[in-house]
PDB file of C-alpha atoms in Angstrom:
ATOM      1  CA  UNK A1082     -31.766  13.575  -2.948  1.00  0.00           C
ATOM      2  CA  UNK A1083     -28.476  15.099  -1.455  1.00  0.00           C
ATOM      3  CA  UNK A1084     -24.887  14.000  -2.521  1.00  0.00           C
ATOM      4  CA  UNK A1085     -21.238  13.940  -1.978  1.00  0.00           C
ATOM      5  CA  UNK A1086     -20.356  16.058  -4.332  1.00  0.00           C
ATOM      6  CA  UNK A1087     -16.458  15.926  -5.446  1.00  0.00           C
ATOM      7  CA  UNK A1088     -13.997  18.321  -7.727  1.00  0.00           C
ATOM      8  CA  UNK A1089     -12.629  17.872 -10.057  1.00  0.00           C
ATOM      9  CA  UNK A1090     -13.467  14.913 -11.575  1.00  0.00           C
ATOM     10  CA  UNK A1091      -9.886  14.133 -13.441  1.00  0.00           C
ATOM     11  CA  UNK A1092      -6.412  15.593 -11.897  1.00  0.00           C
ATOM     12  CA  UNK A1093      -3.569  15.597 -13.892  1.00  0.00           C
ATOM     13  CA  UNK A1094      -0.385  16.700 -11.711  1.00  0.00           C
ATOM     14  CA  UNK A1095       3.557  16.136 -12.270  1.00  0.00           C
ATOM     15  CA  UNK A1096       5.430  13.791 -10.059  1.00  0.00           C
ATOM     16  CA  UNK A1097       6.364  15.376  -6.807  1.00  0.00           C
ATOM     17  CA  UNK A1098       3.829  18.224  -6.947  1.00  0.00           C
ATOM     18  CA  UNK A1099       1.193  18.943  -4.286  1.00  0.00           C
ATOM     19  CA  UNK A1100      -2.578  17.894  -4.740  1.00  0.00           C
ATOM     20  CA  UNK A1101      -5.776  18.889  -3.090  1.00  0.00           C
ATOM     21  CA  UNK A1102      -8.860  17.095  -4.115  1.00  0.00           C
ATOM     22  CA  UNK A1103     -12.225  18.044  -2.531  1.00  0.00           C
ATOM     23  CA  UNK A1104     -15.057  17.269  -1.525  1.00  0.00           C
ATOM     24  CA  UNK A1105     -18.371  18.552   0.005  1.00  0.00           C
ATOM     25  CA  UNK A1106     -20.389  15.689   2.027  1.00  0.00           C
ATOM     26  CA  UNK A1107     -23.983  15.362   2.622  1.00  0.00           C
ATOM     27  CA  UNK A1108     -24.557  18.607   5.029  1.00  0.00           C
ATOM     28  CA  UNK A1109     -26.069  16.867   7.957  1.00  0.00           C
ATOM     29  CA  UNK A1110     -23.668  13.984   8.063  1.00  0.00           C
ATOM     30  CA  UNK A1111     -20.823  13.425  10.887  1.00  0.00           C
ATOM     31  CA  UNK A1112     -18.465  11.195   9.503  1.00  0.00           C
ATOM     32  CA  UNK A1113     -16.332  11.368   6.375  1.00  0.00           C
ATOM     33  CA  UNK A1114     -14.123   8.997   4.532  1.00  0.00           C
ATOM     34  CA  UNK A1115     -11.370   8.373   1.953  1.00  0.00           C
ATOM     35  CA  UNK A1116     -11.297   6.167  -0.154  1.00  0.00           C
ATOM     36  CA  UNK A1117      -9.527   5.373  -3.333  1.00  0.00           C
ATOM     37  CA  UNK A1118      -8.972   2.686  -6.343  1.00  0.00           C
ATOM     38  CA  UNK A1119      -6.180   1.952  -7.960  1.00  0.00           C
ATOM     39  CA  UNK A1120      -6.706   0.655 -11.427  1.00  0.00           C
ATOM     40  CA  UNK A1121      -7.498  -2.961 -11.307  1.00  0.00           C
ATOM     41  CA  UNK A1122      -7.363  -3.226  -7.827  1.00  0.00           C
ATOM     42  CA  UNK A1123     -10.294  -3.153  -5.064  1.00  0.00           C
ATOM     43  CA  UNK A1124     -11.552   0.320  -3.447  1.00  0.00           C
ATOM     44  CA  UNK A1125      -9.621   0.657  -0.186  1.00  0.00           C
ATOM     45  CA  UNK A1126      -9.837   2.861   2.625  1.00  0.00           C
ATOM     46  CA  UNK A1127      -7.414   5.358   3.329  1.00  0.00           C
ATOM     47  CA  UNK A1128      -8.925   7.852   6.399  1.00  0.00           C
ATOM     48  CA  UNK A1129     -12.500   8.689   8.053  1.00  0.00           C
ATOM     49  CA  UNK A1130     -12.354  11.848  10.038  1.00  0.00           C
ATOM     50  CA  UNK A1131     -14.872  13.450  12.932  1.00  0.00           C
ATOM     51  CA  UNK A1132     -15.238  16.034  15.473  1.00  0.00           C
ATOM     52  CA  UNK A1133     -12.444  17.880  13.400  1.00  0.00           C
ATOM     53  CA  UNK A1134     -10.011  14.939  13.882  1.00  0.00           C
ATOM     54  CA  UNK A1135      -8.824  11.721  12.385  1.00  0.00           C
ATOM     55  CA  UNK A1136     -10.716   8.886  13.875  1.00  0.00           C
ATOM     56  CA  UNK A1137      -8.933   5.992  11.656  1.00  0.00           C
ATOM     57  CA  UNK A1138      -6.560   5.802   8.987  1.00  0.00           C
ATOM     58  CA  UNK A1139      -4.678   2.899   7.137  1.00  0.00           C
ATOM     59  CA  UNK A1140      -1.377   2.108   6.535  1.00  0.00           C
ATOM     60  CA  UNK A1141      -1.064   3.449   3.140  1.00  0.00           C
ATOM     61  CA  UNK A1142      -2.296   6.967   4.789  1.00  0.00           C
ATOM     62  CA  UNK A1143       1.509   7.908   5.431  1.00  0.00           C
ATOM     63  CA  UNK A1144       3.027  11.801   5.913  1.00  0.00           C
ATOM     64  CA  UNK A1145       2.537  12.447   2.582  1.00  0.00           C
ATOM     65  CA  UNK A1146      -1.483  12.801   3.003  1.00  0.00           C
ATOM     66  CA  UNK A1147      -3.796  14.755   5.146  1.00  0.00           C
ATOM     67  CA  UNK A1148      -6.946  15.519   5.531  1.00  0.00           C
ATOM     68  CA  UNK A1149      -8.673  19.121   6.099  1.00  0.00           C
ATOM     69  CA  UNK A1150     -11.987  20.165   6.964  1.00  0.00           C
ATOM     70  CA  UNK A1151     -11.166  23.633   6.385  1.00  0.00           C
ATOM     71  CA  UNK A1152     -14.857  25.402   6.535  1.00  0.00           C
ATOM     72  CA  UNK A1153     -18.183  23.775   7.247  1.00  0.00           C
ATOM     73  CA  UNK A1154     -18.898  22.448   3.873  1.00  0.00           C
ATOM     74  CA  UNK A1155     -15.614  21.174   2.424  1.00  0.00           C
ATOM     75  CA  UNK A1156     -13.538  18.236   3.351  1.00  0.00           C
ATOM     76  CA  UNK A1157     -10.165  17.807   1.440  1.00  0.00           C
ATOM     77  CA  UNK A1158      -7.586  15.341   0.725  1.00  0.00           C
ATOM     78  CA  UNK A1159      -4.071  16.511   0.556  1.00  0.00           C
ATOM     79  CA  UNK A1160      -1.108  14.670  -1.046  1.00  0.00           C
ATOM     80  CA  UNK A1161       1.881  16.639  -0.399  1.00  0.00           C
ATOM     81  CA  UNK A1162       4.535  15.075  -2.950  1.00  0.00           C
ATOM     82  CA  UNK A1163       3.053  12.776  -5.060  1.00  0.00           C
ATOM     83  CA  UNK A1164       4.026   9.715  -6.699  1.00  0.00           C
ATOM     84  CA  UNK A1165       3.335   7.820  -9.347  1.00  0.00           C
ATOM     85  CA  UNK A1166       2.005   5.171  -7.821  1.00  0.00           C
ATOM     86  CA  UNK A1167      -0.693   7.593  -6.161  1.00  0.00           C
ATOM     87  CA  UNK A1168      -2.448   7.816  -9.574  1.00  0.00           C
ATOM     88  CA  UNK A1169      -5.869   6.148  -8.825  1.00  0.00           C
ATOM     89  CA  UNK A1170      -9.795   7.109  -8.488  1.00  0.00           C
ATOM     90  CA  UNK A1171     -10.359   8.335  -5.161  1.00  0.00           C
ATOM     91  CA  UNK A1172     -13.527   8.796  -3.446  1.00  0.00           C
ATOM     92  CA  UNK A1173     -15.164  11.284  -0.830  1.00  0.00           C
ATOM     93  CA  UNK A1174     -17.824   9.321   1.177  1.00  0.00           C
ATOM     94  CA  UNK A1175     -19.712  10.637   4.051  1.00  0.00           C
ATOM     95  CA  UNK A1176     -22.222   9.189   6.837  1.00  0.00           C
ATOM     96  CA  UNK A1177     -24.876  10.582   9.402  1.00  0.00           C
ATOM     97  CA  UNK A1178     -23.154   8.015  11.789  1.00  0.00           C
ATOM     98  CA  UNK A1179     -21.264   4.656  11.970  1.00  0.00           C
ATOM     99  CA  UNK A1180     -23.149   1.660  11.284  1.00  0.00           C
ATOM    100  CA  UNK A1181     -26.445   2.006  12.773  1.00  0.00           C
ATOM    101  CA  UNK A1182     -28.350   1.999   9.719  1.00  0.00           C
ATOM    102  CA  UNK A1183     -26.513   5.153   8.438  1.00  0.00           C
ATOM    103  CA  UNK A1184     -24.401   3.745   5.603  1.00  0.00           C
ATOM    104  CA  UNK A1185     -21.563   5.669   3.945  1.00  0.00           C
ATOM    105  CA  UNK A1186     -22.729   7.852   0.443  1.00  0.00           C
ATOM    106  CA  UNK A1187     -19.882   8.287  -2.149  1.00  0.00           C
ATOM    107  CA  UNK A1188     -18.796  10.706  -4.467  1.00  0.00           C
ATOM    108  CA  UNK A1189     -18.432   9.960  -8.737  1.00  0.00           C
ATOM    109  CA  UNK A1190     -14.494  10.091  -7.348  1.00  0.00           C
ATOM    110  CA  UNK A1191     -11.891  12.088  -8.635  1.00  0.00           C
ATOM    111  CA  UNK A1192      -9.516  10.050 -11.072  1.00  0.00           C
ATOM    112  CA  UNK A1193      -5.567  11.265 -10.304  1.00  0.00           C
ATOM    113  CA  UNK A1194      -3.564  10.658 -13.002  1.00  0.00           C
ATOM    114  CA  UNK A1195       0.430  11.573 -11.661  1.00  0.00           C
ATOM    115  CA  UNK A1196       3.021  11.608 -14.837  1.00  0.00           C
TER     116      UNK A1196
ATOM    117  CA  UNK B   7      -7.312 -10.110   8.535  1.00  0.00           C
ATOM    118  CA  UNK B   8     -10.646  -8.515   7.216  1.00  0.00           C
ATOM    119  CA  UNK B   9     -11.071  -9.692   3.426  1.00  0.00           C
ATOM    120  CA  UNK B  10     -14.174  -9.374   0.848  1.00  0.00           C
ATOM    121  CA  UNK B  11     -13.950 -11.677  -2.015  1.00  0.00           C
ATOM    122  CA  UNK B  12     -16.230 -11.803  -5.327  1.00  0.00           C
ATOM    123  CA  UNK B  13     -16.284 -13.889  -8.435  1.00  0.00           C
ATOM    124  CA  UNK B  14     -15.157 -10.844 -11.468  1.00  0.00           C
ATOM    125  CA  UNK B  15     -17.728 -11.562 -14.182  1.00  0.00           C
ATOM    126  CA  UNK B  16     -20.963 -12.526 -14.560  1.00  0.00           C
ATOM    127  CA  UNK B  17     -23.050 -12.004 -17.892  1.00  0.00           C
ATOM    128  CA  UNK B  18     -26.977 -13.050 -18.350  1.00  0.00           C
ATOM    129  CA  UNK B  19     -29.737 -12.626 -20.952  1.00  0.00           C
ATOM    130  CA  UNK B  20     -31.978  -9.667 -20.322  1.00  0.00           C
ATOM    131  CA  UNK B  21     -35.173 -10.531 -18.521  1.00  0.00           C
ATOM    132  CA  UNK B  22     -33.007 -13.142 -16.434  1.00  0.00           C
ATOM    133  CA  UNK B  23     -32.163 -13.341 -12.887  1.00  0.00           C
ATOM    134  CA  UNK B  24     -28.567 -12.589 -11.948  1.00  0.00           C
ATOM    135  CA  UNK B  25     -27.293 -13.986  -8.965  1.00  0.00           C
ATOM    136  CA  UNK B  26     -23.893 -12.310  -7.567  1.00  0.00           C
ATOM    137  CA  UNK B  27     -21.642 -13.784  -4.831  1.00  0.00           C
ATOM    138  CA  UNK B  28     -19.892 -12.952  -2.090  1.00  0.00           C
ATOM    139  CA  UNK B  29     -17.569 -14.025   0.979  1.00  0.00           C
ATOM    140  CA  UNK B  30     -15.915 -12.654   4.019  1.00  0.00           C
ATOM    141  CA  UNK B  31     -14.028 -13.144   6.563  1.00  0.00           C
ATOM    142  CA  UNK B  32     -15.140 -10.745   9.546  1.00  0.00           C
ATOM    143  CA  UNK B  33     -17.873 -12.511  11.413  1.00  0.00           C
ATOM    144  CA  UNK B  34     -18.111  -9.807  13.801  1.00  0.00           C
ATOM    145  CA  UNK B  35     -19.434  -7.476  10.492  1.00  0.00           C
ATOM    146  CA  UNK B  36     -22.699  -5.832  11.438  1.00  0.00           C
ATOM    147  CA  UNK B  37     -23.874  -4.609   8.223  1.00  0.00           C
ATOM    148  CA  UNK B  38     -23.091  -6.057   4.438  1.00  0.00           C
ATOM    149  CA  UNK B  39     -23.796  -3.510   1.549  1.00  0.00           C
ATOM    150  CA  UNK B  40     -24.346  -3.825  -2.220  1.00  0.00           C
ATOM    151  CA  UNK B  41     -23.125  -1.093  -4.418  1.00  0.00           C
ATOM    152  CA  UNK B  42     -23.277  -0.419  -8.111  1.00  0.00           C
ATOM    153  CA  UNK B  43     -20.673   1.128 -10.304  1.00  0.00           C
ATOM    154  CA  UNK B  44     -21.730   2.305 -13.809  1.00  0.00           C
ATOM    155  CA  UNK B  45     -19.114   3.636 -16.697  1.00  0.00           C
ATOM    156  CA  UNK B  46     -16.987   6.845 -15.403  1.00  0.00           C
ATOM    157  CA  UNK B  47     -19.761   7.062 -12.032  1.00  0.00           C
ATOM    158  CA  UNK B  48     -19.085   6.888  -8.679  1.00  0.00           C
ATOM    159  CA  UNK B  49     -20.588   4.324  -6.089  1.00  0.00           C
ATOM    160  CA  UNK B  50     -24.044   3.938  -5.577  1.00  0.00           C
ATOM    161  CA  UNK B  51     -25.713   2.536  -2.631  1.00  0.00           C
ATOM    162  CA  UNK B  52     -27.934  -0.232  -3.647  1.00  0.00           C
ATOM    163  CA  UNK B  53     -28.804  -2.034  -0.704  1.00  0.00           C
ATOM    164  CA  UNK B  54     -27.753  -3.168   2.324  1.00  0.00           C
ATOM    165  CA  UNK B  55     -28.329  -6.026   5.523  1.00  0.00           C
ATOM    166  CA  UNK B  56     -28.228  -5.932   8.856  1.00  0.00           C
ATOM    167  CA  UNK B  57     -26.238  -9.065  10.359  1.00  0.00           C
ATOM    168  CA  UNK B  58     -29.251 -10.799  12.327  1.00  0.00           C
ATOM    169  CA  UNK B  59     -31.032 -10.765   9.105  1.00  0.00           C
ATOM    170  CA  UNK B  60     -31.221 -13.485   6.790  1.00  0.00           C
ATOM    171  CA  UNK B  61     -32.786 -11.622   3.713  1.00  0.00           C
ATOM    172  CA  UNK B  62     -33.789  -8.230   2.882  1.00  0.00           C
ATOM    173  CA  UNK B  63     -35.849  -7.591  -0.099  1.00  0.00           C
ATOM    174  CA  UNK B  64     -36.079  -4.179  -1.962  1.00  0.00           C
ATOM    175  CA  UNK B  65     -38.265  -4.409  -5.468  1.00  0.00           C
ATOM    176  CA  UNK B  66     -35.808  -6.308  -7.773  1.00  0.00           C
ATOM    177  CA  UNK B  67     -33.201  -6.670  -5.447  1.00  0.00           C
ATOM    178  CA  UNK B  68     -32.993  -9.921  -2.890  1.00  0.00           C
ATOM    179  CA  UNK B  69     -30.144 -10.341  -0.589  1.00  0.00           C
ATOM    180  CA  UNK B  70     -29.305 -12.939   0.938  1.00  0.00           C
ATOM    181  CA  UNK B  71     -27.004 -13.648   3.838  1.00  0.00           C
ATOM    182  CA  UNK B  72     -25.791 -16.605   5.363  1.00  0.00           C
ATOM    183  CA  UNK B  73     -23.749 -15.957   8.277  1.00  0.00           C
ATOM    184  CA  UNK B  74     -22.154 -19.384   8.954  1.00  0.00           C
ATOM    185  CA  UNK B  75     -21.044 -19.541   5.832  1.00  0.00           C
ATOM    186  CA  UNK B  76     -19.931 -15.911   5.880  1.00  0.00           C
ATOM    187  CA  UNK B  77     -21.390 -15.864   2.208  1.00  0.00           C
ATOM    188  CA  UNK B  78     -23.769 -12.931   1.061  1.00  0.00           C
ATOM    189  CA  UNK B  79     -25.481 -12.721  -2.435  1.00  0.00           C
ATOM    190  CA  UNK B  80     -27.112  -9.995  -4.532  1.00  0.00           C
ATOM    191  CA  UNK B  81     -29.978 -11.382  -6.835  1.00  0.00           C
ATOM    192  CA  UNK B  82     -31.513  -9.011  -9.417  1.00  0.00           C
ATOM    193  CA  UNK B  83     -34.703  -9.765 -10.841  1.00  0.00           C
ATOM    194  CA  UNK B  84     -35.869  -9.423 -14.442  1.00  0.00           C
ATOM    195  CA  UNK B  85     -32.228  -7.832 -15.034  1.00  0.00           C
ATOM    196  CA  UNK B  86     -32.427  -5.389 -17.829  1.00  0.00           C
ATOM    197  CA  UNK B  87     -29.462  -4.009 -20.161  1.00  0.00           C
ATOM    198  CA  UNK B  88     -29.152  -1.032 -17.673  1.00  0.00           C
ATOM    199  CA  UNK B  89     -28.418  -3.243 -14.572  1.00  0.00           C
ATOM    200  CA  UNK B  90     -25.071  -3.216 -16.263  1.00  0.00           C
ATOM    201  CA  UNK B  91     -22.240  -2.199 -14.102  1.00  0.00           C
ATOM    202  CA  UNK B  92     -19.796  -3.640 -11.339  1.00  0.00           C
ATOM    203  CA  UNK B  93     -21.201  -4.646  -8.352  1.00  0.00           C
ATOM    204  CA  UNK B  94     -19.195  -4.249  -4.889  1.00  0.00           C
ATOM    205  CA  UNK B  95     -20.343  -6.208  -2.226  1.00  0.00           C
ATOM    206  CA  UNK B  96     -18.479  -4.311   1.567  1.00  0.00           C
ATOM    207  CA  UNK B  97     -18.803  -5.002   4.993  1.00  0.00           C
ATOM    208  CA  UNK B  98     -18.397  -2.439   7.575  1.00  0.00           C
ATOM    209  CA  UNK B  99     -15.676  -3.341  10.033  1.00  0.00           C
ATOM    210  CA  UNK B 100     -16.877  -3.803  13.530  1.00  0.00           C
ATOM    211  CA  UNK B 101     -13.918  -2.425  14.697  1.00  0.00           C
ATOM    212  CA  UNK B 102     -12.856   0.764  12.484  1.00  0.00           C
ATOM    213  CA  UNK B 103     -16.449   2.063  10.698  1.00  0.00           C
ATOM    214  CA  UNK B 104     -14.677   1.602   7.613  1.00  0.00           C
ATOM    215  CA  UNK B 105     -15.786  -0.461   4.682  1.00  0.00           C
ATOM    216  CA  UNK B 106     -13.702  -3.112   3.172  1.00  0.00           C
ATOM    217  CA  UNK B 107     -14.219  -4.230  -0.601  1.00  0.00           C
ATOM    218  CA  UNK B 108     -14.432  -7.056  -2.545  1.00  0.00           C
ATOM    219  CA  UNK B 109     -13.106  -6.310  -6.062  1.00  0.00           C
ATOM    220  CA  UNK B 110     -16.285  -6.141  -7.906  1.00  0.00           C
ATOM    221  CA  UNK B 111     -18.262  -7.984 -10.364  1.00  0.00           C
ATOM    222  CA  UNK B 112     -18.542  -6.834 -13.397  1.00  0.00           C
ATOM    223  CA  UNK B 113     -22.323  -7.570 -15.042  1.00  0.00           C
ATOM    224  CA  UNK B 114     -22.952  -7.946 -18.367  1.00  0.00           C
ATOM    225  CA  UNK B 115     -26.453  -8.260 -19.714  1.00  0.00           C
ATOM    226  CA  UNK B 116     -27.033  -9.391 -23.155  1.00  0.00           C
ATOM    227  CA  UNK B 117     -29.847  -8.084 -25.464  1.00  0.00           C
TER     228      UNK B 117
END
């Protein structure tokens, strides 16, 4: 069965260095998501992205992250400066379509760890 | 605003049925989804129900949704020590496509 596949699976990176964690979705699906967990906390959404553009993003999605789909197989998460408090799990999760009986497929997530 | 909320533990004997709950707020959600967590994995799609039903059945799994009450449950069947794991119930906002989280609860089965 296909899967979001994600790398790598732990990220260790120094306060106020850039990250890039990636992801290749399911190859026939449209839509693609971030997602991440802090520790303790509940999964929350961060960005979904399609036709090449941002189509949502939350509040904590500031202009210290950005999204990429640079090729058509990757789709990448970009911190540019990161903070402690950005150490968390975060997932890649992709969908054929919205709703519609298409649900979103995750990734095993990439765990961040910022020190 | 949109919230998910879930009771955090839950622990049965093996070869019981485990019922887990959840609430939300959005009554304009069109589809409710179950999915499972195990140790160091990522998020696996275990089921899911479409607003206008009221249950969905899938071999072990029953879901059950009650849209008045804006309460959904997942009950496994015959639970065995490998149904172990945290269980996210999500709706998909109406508005946004995105899916918002309850915080998971965590199942313990007991030999």
């Amino acid at each position: 069965e296909p899967e979001v596949t994600q790398t790598p699976s732990h990220q260790v990176t120094q306060m106020g260095q850039e990250v890039i964690l990636r992801c290749v979705p399911i190859s026939n699906h449209l839509y693609f998501y971030w997602y991440r967990q802090i520790l303790g906390q509940k999964v929350e959404f961060l960005v979904s992205f399609y036709n090449n553009e941002i189509s949502e993003k939350s509040e904590i999605f500031d202009d210290q992250f950005s999204v990429e789909r640079p090729d058509g197989s990757n789709f990448t998460l970009k911190i540019r400066s990161t903070k402690l408090e950005d150490s968390a799990m975060y997932f890649c999760a992709s969908s054929y379509s919205t709703g519609n009986n298409q649900p979103q497929h995750f990734g095993d997530g990439t765990r961040l760890s910022i020190l | 605003g949109e919230d998910v909320e879930q009771s955090l533990f839950l622990s049965v004997r093996e070869g019981d049925s485990s019922v887990i709950n959840c609430t939300y707020t959005d009554s304009s959600s069109t589809y409710l989804y179950w999915y499972k967590q195990e140790p160091g994995a990522g998020l696996q799609l275990l089921t899911y129900i479409f607003s206008n039903m009221d249950m969905k059945q899938d071999q072990r799994l029953t879901v059950l949704l009650n849209k008045k009450d804006k309460h959904l449950s997942l009950r496994i069947a015959d639970t065995q020590t490998g149904d172990s794991a945290i269980y996210f119930c999500a709706e998909l906002s109406s508005n946004t496509g995105k899916l918002i989280f309850g915080q998971g609860t965590t199942l313990q089965v007991k030999p």
